Structure formats: C-alpha cells, structure tokens
Coordinates of C-alpha atoms and ligand atoms in Angstrom, one line a residue:
X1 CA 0.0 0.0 0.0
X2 CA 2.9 2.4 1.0
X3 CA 4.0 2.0 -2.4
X4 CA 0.9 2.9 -4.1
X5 CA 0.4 5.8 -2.2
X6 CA 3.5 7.1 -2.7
X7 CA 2.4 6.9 -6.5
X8 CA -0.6 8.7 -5.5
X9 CA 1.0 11.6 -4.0
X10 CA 2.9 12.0 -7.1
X11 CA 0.1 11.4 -9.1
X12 CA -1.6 14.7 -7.4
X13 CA 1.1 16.7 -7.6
X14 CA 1.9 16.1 -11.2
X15 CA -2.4 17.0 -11.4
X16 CA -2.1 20.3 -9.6
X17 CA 0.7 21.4 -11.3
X18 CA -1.2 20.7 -14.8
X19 CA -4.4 22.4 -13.9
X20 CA -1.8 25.5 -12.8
X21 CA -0.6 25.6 -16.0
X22 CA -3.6 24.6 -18.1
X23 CA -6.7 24.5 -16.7
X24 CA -8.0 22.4 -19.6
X25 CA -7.2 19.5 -20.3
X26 CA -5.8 18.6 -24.0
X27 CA -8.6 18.0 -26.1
X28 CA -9.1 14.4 -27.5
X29 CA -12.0 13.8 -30.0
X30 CA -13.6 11.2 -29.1
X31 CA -12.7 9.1 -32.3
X32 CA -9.2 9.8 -31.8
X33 CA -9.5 8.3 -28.0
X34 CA -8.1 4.9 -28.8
X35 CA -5.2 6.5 -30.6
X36 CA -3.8 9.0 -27.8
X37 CA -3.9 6.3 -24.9
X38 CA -3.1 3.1 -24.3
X39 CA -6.7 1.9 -22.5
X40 CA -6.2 -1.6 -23.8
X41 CA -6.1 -4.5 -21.2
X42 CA -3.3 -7.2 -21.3
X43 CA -2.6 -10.8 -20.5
X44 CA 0.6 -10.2 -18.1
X45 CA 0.9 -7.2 -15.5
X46 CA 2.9 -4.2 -16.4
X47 CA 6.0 -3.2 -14.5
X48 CA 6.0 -0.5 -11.8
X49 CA 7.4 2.2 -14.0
X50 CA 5.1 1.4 -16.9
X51 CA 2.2 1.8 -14.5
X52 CA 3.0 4.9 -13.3
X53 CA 3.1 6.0 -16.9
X54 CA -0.1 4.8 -17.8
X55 CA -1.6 6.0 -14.6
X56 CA 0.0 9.7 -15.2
X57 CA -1.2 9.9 -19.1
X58 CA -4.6 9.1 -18.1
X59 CA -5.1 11.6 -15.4
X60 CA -3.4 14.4 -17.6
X61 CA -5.8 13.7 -20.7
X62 CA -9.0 13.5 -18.0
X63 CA -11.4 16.9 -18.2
X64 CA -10.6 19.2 -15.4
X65 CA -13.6 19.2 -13.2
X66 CA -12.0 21.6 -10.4
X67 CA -10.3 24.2 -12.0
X68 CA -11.8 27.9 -12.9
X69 CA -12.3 27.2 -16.2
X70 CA -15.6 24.8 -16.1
X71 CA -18.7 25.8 -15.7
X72 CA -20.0 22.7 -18.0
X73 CA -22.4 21.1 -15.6
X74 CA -23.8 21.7 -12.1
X75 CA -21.2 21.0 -9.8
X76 CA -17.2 21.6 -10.2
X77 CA -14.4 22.7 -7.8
X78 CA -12.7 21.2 -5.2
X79 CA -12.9 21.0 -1.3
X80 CA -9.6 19.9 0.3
X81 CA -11.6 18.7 3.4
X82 CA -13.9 16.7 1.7
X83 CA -11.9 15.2 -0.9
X84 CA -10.2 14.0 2.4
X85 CA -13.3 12.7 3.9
X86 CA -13.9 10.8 0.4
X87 CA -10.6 9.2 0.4
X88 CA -11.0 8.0 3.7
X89 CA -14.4 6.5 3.2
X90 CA -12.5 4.6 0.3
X91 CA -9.8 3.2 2.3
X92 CA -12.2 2.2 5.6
X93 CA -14.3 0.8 2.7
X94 CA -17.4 0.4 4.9
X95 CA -20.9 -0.5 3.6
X96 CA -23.5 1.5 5.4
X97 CA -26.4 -0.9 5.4
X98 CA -25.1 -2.6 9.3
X99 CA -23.5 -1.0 12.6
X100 CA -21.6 -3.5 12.7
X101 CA -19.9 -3.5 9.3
X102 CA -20.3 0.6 9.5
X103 CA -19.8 1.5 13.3
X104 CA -19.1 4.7 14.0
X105 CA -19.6 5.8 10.4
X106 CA -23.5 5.3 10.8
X107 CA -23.5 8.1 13.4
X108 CA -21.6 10.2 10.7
X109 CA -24.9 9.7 8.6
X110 CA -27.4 9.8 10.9
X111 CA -25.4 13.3 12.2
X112 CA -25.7 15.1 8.6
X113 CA -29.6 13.9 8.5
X114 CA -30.6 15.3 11.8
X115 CA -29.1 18.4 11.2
X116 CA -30.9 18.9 7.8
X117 CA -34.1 18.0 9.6
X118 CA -33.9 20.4 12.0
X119 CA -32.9 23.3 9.5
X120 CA -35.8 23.0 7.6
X121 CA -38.5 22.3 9.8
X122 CA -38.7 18.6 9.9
X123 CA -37.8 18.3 13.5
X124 CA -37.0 15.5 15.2
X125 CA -38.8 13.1 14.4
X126 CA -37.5 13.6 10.2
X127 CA -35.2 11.0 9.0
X128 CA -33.1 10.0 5.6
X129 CA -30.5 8.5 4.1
X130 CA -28.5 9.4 1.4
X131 CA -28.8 8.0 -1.7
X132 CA -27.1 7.2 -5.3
X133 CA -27.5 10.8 -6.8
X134 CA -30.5 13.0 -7.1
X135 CA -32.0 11.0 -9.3
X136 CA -32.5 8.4 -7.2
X137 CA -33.3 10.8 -4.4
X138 CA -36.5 11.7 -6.5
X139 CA -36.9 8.0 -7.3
X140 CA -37.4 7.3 -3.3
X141 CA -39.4 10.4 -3.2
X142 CA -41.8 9.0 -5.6
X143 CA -42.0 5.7 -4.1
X144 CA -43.1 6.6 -0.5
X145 CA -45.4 8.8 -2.4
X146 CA -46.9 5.9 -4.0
X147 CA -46.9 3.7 -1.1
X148 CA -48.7 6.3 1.3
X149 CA -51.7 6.7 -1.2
X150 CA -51.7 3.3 -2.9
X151 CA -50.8 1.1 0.1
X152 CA -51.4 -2.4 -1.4
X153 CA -48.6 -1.0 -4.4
X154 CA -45.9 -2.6 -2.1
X155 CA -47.3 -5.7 -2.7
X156 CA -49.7 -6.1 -4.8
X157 CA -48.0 -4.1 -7.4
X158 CA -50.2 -1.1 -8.8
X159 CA -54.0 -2.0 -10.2
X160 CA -55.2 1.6 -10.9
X161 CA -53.7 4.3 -13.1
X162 CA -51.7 7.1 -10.5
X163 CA -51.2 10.7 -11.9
X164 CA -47.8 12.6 -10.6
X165 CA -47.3 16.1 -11.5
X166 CA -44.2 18.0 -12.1
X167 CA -43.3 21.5 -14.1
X168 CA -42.6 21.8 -17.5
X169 CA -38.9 22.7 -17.0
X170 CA -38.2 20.0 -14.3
X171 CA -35.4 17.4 -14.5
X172 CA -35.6 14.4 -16.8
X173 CA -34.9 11.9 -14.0
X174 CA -38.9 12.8 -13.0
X175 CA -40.1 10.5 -15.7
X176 CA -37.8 8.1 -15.7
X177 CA -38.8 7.2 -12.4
X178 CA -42.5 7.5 -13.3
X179 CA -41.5 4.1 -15.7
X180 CA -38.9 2.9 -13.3
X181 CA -42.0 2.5 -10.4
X182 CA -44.4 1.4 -12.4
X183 CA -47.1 4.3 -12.9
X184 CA -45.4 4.9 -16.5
X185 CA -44.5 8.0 -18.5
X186 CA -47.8 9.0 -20.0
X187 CA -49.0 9.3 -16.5
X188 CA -46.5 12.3 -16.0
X189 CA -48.4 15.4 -16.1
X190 CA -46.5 18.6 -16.9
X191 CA -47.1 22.1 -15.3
X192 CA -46.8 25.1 -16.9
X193 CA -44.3 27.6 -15.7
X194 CA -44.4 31.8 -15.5
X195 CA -41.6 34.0 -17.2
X196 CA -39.3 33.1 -14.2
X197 CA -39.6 29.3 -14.4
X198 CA -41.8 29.0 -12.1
X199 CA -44.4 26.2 -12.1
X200 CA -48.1 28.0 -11.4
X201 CA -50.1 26.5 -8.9
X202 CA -53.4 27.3 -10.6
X203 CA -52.4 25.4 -13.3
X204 CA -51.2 22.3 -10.8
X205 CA -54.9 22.5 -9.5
X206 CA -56.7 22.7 -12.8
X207 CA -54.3 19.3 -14.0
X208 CA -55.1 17.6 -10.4
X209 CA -58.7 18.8 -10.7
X210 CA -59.2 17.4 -14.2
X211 CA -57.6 13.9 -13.5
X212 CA -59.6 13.3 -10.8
X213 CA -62.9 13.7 -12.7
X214 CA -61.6 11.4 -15.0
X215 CA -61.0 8.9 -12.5
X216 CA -57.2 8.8 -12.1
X217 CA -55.4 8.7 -8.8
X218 CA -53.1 12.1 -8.3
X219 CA -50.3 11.1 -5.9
X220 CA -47.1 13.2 -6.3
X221 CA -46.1 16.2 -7.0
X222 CA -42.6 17.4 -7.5
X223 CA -41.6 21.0 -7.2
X224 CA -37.7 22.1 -8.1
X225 CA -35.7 24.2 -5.9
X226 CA -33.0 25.2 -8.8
X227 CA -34.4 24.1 -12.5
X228 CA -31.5 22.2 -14.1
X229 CA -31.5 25.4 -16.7
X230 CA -32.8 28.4 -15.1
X231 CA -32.0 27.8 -12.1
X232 CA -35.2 29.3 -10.9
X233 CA -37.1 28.2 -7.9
X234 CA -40.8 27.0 -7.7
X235 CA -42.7 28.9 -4.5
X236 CA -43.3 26.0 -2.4
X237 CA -46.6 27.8 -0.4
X238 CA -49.0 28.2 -3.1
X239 CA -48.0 24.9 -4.6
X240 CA -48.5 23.2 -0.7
X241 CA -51.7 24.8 -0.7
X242 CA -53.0 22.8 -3.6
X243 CA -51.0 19.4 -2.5
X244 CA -52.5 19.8 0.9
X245 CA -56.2 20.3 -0.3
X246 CA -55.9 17.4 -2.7
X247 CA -54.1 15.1 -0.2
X248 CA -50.9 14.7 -2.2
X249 CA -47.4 13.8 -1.1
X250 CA -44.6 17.1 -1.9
X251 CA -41.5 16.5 -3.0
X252 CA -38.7 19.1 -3.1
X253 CA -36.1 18.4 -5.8
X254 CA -33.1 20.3 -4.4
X255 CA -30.7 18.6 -6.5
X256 CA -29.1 21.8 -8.1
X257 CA -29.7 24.5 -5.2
X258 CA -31.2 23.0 -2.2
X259 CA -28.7 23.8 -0.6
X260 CA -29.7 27.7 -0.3
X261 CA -31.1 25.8 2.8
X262 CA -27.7 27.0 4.7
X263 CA -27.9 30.7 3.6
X264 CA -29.7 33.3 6.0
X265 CA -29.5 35.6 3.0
X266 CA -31.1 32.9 0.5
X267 CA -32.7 30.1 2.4
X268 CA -36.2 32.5 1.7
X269 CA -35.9 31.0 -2.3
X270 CA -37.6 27.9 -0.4
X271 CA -40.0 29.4 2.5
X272 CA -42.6 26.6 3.2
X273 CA -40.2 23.7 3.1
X274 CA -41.1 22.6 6.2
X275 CA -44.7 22.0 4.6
X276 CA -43.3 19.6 2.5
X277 CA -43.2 15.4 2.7
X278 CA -39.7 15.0 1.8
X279 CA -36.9 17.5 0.0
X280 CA -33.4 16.1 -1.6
X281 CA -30.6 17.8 -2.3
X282 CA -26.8 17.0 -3.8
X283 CA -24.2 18.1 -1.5
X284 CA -21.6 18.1 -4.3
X285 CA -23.3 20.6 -6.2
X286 CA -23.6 23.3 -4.6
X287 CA -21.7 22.4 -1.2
X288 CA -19.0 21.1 -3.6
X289 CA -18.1 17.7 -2.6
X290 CA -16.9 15.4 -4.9
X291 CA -19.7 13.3 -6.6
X292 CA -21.9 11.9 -5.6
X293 CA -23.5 12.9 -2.2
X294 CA -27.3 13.1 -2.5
X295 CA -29.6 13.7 0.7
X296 CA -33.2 12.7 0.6
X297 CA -34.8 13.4 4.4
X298 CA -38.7 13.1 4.9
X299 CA -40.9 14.3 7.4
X300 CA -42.8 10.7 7.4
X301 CA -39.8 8.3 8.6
X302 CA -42.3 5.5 9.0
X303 CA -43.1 5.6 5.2
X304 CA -39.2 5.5 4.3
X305 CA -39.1 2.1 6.4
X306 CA -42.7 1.1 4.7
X307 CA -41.0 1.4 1.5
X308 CA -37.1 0.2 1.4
X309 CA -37.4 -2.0 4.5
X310 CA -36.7 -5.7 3.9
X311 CA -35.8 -8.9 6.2
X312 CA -32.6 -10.4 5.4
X313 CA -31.2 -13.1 8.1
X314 CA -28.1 -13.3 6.3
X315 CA -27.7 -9.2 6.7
X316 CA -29.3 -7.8 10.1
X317 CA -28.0 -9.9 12.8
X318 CA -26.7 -7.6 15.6
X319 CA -28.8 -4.2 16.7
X320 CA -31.9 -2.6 16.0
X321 CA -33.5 -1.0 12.9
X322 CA -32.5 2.4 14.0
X323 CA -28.7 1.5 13.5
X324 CA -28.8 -0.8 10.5
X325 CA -29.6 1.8 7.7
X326 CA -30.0 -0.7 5.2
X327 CA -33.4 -0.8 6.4
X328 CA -34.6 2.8 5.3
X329 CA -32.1 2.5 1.7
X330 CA -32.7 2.0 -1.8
X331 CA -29.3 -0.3 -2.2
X332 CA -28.2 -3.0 -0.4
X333 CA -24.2 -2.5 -0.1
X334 CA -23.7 1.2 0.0
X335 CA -20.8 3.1 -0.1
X336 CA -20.2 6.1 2.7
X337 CA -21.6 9.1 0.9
X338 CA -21.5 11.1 3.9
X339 CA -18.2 11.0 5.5
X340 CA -17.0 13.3 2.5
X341 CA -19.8 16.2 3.6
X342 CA -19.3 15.5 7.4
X343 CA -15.6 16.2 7.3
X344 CA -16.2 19.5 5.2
X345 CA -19.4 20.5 7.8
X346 CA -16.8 20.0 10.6
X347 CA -14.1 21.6 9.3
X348 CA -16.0 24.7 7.8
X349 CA -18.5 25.2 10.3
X350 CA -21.7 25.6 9.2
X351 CA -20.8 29.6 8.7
X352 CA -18.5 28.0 5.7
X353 CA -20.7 26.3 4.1
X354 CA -23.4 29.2 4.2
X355 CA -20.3 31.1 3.1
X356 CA -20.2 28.7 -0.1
X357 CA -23.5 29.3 -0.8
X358 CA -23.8 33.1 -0.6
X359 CA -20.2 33.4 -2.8
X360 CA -22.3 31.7 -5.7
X361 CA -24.7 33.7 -5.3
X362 CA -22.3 36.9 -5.5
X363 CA -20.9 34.9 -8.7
X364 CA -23.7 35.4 -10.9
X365 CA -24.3 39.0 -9.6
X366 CA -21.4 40.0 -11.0
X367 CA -21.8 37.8 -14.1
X368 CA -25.4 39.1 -14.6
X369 CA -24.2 42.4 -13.9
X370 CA -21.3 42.1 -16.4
X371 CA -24.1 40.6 -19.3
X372 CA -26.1 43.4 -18.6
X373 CA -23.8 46.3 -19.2
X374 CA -22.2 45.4 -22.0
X375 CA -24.3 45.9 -25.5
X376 CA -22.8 42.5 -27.4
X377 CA -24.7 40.0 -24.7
X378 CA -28.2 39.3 -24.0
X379 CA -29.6 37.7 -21.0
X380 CA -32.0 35.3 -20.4
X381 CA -32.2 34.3 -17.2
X382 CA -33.1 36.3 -14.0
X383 CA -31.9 37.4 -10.4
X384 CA -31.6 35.0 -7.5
X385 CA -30.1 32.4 -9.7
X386 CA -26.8 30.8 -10.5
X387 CA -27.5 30.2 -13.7
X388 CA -26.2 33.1 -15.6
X389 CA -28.1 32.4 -19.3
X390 CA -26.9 34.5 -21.9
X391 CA -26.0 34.8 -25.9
X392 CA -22.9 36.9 -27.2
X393 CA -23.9 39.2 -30.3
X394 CA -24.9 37.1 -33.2
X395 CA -22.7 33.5 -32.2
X396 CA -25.1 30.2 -32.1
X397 CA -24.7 29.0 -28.4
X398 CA -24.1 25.4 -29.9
X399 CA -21.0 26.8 -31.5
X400 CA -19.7 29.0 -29.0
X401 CA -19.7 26.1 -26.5
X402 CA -18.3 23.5 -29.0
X403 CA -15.8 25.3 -30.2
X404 CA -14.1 26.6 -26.9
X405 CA -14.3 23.2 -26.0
X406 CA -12.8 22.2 -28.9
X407 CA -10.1 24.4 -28.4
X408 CA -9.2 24.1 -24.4
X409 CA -10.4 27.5 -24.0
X410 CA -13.1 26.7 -21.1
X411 CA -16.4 24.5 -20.5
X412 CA -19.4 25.4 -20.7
X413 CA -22.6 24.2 -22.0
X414 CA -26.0 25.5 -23.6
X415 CA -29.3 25.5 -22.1
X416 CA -33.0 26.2 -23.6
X417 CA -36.2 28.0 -22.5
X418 CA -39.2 28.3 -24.5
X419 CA -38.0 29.2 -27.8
X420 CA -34.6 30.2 -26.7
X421 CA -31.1 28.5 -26.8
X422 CA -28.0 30.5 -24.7
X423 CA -25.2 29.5 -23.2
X424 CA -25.8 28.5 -19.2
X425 CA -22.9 30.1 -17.5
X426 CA -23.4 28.3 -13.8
X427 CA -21.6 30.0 -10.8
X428 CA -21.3 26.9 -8.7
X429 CA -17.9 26.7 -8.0
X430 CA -17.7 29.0 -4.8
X431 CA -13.3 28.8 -4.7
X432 CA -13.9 30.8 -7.9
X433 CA -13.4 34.9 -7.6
X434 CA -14.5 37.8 -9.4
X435 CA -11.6 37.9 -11.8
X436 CA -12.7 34.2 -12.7
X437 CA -16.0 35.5 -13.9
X438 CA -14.7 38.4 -15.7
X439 CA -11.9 36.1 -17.5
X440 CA -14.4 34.1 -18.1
X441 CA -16.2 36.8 -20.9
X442 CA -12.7 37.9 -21.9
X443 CA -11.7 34.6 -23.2
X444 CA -15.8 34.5 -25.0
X445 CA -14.5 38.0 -26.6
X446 CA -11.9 36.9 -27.9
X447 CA -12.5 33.9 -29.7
X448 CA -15.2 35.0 -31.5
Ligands
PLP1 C1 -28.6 17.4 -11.2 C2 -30.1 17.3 -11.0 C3 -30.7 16.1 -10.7 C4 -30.0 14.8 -10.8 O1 -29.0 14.6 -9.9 P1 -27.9 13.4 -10.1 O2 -27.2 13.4 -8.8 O3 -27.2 13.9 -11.3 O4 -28.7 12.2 -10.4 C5 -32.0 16.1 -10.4 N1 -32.7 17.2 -10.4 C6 -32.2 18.4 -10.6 C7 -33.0 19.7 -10.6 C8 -30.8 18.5 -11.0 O5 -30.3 19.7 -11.3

C-alpha cells in the first residue's frame, strides 16, 4: 500500500501542477481516444514504472472538473476537506447498510440527517439516508409517495392508473422514475411555468382537478428548488396549498440549489419547506463535494421504512432497525456518501458552508451584472439564480460552447427555455473569484 500511495502523491502533484498551468485538459476527440492512450487490457501485468506512466497519461488527458475554467455542468471545484473525507471513506471501505460493518460511520450519517431535519423544519422526528444521486433521491421520493396513497402497491404491485405532476422545466430523471415504479411516462403530467420558471399552482390545481374527474389517482407532485436550466425556484406555499387540499405527497427536488437551505441571506428562495413530505438535495453541487452525495430526508420516517425495509437473516444480525440503515435504503451495499460532507461541515462550520453558498450567489451578480452592461450580450435568465443564461452578439450557443471546447479554452454548456437557446454560465464553484467570472467573458470575446 505504501508503495501505491506514494504513486498517489505524485500522481496529485503532477495534477495540480497541470491544472496551474492549463486548466483544460488537452482536447481528444472522441474518435481519436483509442489512438492517444493506451486503454487496452493485457494478458501479463505491467512493470511498476510502466504503470505509473499509464496512470499519469490518463489523469493528464481526464477533463478538469475543479479548476476555474468549467462551468459545464452543475457541480465543479474542489474542497480539500472533503476530498479527504472521500478518500478516507475509500480506504475504511465500509458499507452502510449494518453498525456493525459501518460502526461509527453510521453516526456520521445519521449526524448530517438530523441536522438537515432540524434546518428546515422537519424536527426530530424527520429521517433520511443518502442516496445514489439526485436522481434516485426523486426516485425514493416517488416511491413513499406511491406507497402512502396506494398502500397495497408494495405488494400487490399497482392496479389503478396514478397521476404525478411536475413543471414543465423539471429534470428528466422525473419521468424516468415514473416508468422505473411502475405508474409509467404517460402518466406524468406537466405544469406550466411563468416567465421566471416558475411552475403556477393554478395550473397544478386545474391538472389535479381534471384527473380526478376522470377517474385517475393524483399522488405526487414534485416541485424544483433550482431548475436544471434556469436555475429558478418554484414557490413551495401556493404549490402546498394545492398538494394539501388534494391530499398529495410534496416532494422538493433540491438537487441543483437546495442547498440555499444553509444561507440566511437565500434560504427565503424555499419558504414553506417545512410543509413539505420530503426534500433532496446534492451536497456536491452546490456544497462542492466530490460526486456523488445526494440527501433525501422526509418528514414521514415510517413511510421511508414502509418502502425500502426488507428482512434479510443473512444481513441484520446484531442491533436494532435504528442502526442498520440498510433498512430505510434504496441499495443494499452502499458506499459512505457522507463522510465526504461530514468532514467538510466540521471543518467549515456551518458559517462556511453558508459562506459557499452566498459566494455563488455573489458569482452570478457579477456575471449578470457584467451581461447586462455590456451591449454585445443578451440575458436570459433572472436574479436570485446561479445560472447566468446569456447569448454573445450574433454566435449560435451550440458553436460557441463547442468550439471553446474544442479548443481548451473553457467548459461550458448550452441551455434552452421556451423558444430560446444560450449558453448557461453556472456560478457553482464557490473557490472561484470575481476575476474568474470576468476572465471568463474575456476569453468569450476573444475567440469569436
Ligand atoms: C442534477 C439534478 C438532478 C440529478 O441529480 P444526479 O445526482 O445527477 O442524479 C435532479 N434534479 C435536478 C434539478 C438537478 O439539477
């Protein structure tokens, strides 16, 4: 092991030292992948020295997720602390489902859900676990939901046709699960959103309202704290209101910006989550861990155990349901999501990670700002987001992104609302600074 660590230290250096110099990695087409590295898989091992060389050629030619220059997808960055945390959940190599395979680590978990229950209102009776992404998150959400109102589905397997509702604009994962589960795709109904991306609650009704004349079963509805595009937030009161008159279980996907939740400045983007039945949200988007670290919490812990609980003899020998958290997860083994996020909460202090949260934030003002005063951009997108959407002069977004890609320049990627394509600039690495941003539009202005 020494050995090998030793390689890894050398291994990060040679990678900090790159992403100095370059902060994009050397672009390989696709096509040409084969060609630049040796990936191929051989009959007898390679010597120490050859290994180190295939080991440092990979890592060099791998996209640079943590530096300043990407802003292609919703998380990117890189928090010492937690990288720590993650390594060390690697190396203990734990699987959460039992105390006695997990020990100590399943008061690590069960620390980071308590807290996030009593942040938003759950108290302390909420409970969670964390699961394979937010994805899967919504997945869980949707199944407890479908359980609570259809309580024979956990057995029986569903016999009458279930209606879910989400907006327009919200992530593609919503229905996926709606097939994964077992009410099916066509029985996703889609809620039209305001100029801010904002699904409208009268329009939630009217949907609920007309299903149930026709004889369908409304169960779920979904509301997004941070669109994947936008960025926008749907007002979780009005949309309660209706969930709560029609008896239907409210889900908060927080996958992108849930975790506003540790802002005092922000946290009002999601008033009424404490009316809600459950709320997820990815630590390593916006709290920058390293993927993945999704939280799904619930104000209805018996419904959580309703839904993923199973016996196993061979599994749960020693201690009680409360400490064998395979009882209340979608997986069986499970790797240790949470140490990563624990080690950074206990480092920072929760004032860091609020600190995180609100630099974002401060990100796109100044990006918004910056699109705004000068005449060759147009925005898109609106305040109170980190999702800076915007178009420079007459350039298709598709090309600008592609070619600066194509090119090392920087990542980014394009987004579309309504009739509209930009480029989604997305402010959520919080280590970046102002001058960041601002290079950020110099090296736009001059490549095209
Ligand atoms: C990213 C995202 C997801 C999916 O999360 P994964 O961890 O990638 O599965 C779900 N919902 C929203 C709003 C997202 O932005």
């Amino acid at each position: 092991m020494e050995k090998d660590l030793l390689l890894f230290n050398q291994l990060v250096a040679q990678l900090l030292e790159a992403e100095n110099a370059a902060p994009v990695a050397p672009f390989v087409p696709a096509s040409d992948l084969l060609d630049t590295l040796d990936l191929s898989l051989q009959e007898e091992p390679l010597s120490e020295s050859q290994f180190g060389e295939s080991l440092k050629e990979l890592v060099l030619h791998t996209p640079r997720t943590a530096t300043r220059l990407f802003f292609n997808q919703l998380f990117g960055g890189r928090q010492p602390k937690a990288v720590l945390g993650d390594l060390l959940a690697v190396l203990l190599n734990n699987s959460m489902y039992t105390y006695k395979v997990a020990g100590p680590q399943v008061g690590v978990e069960k620390a980071i859900l308590h807290q996030i229950c009593e942040m938003i209102g759950y108290g302390k009776s909420g409970n969670g676990t964390f699961a394979p992404g937010g994805s899967m998150s919504n997945m869980m959400a949707m199944l407890m939901a479908r359980d609570t109102k259809e309580s024979k589905a956990r057995a029986a397997g569903i016999s009458q046709k279930m209606t879910l509702y989400t907006s327009e604009i919200s992530h593609y994962s919503i229905p996926k699960n709606a097939a994964f589960i077992g009410v099916g795709r066509e029985q996703v109904r889609y809620v039209q959103s305001n100029d801010l991306g904002e699904m409208l609650a009268s329009d939630l009704d009217r949907l609920i309202q007309e299903d149930l004349a026709a004889g369908y079963l409304p169960f779920f509805v979904n509301a997004t704290a941070g669109t994947t595009v936008l960025g926008s937030f749907d007002q979780i009161n009005p949309v309660a209101d209706v969930c709560e008159k029609h008896d239907l279980w409210l889900h908060v996907d927080g996958a992108y910006c849930g975790g506003v939740i540790f802002s005092e400045k922000y946290k009002a983007l999601v008033d009424g989550i404490d009316r809600t039945d459950s709320f997820s949200f990815n630590a390593h988007k916006m709290l920058g861990t390293p993927l993945s670290c999704s939280i799904l919490v619930t104000k209805h812990p018996q419904a959580l155990y309703d839904s993923f609980s199973n016996d196993a003899s061979y599994l749960y020998q020693t201690d009680g349901d409360d400490y064998n958290l395979g009882k209340i997860s979608l997986q069986c083994g499970r790797r240790n999501d949470a140490l990563k996020f624990w080690t950074l909460w206990k480092a920072l202090g929760t004032a860091g990670l609020r600190r995180m949260v609100d630099q974002e934030f401060l990100l796109a003002d100044i990006a918004r700002e910056y699109v705004r005063t000068h005449p060759d951009y147009t925005l898109y997108s609106f305040d109170n987001s980190i999702s800076v959407c915007f178009n420079y002069k007459n350039v298709p977004p598709e090309k600008l992104c592609t070619q600066l890609y194509e090119h090392s320049e920087l990542l980014v990627g394009f987004g579309n609302f309504r009739e509209d394509t930009f480029v989604r600039l997305v402010t959520i690495n919080a280590t970046n600074r102002e001058q960041d941003i601002l290079n950020f539009f110099q090296t736009i202005e001059q490549a095209f």
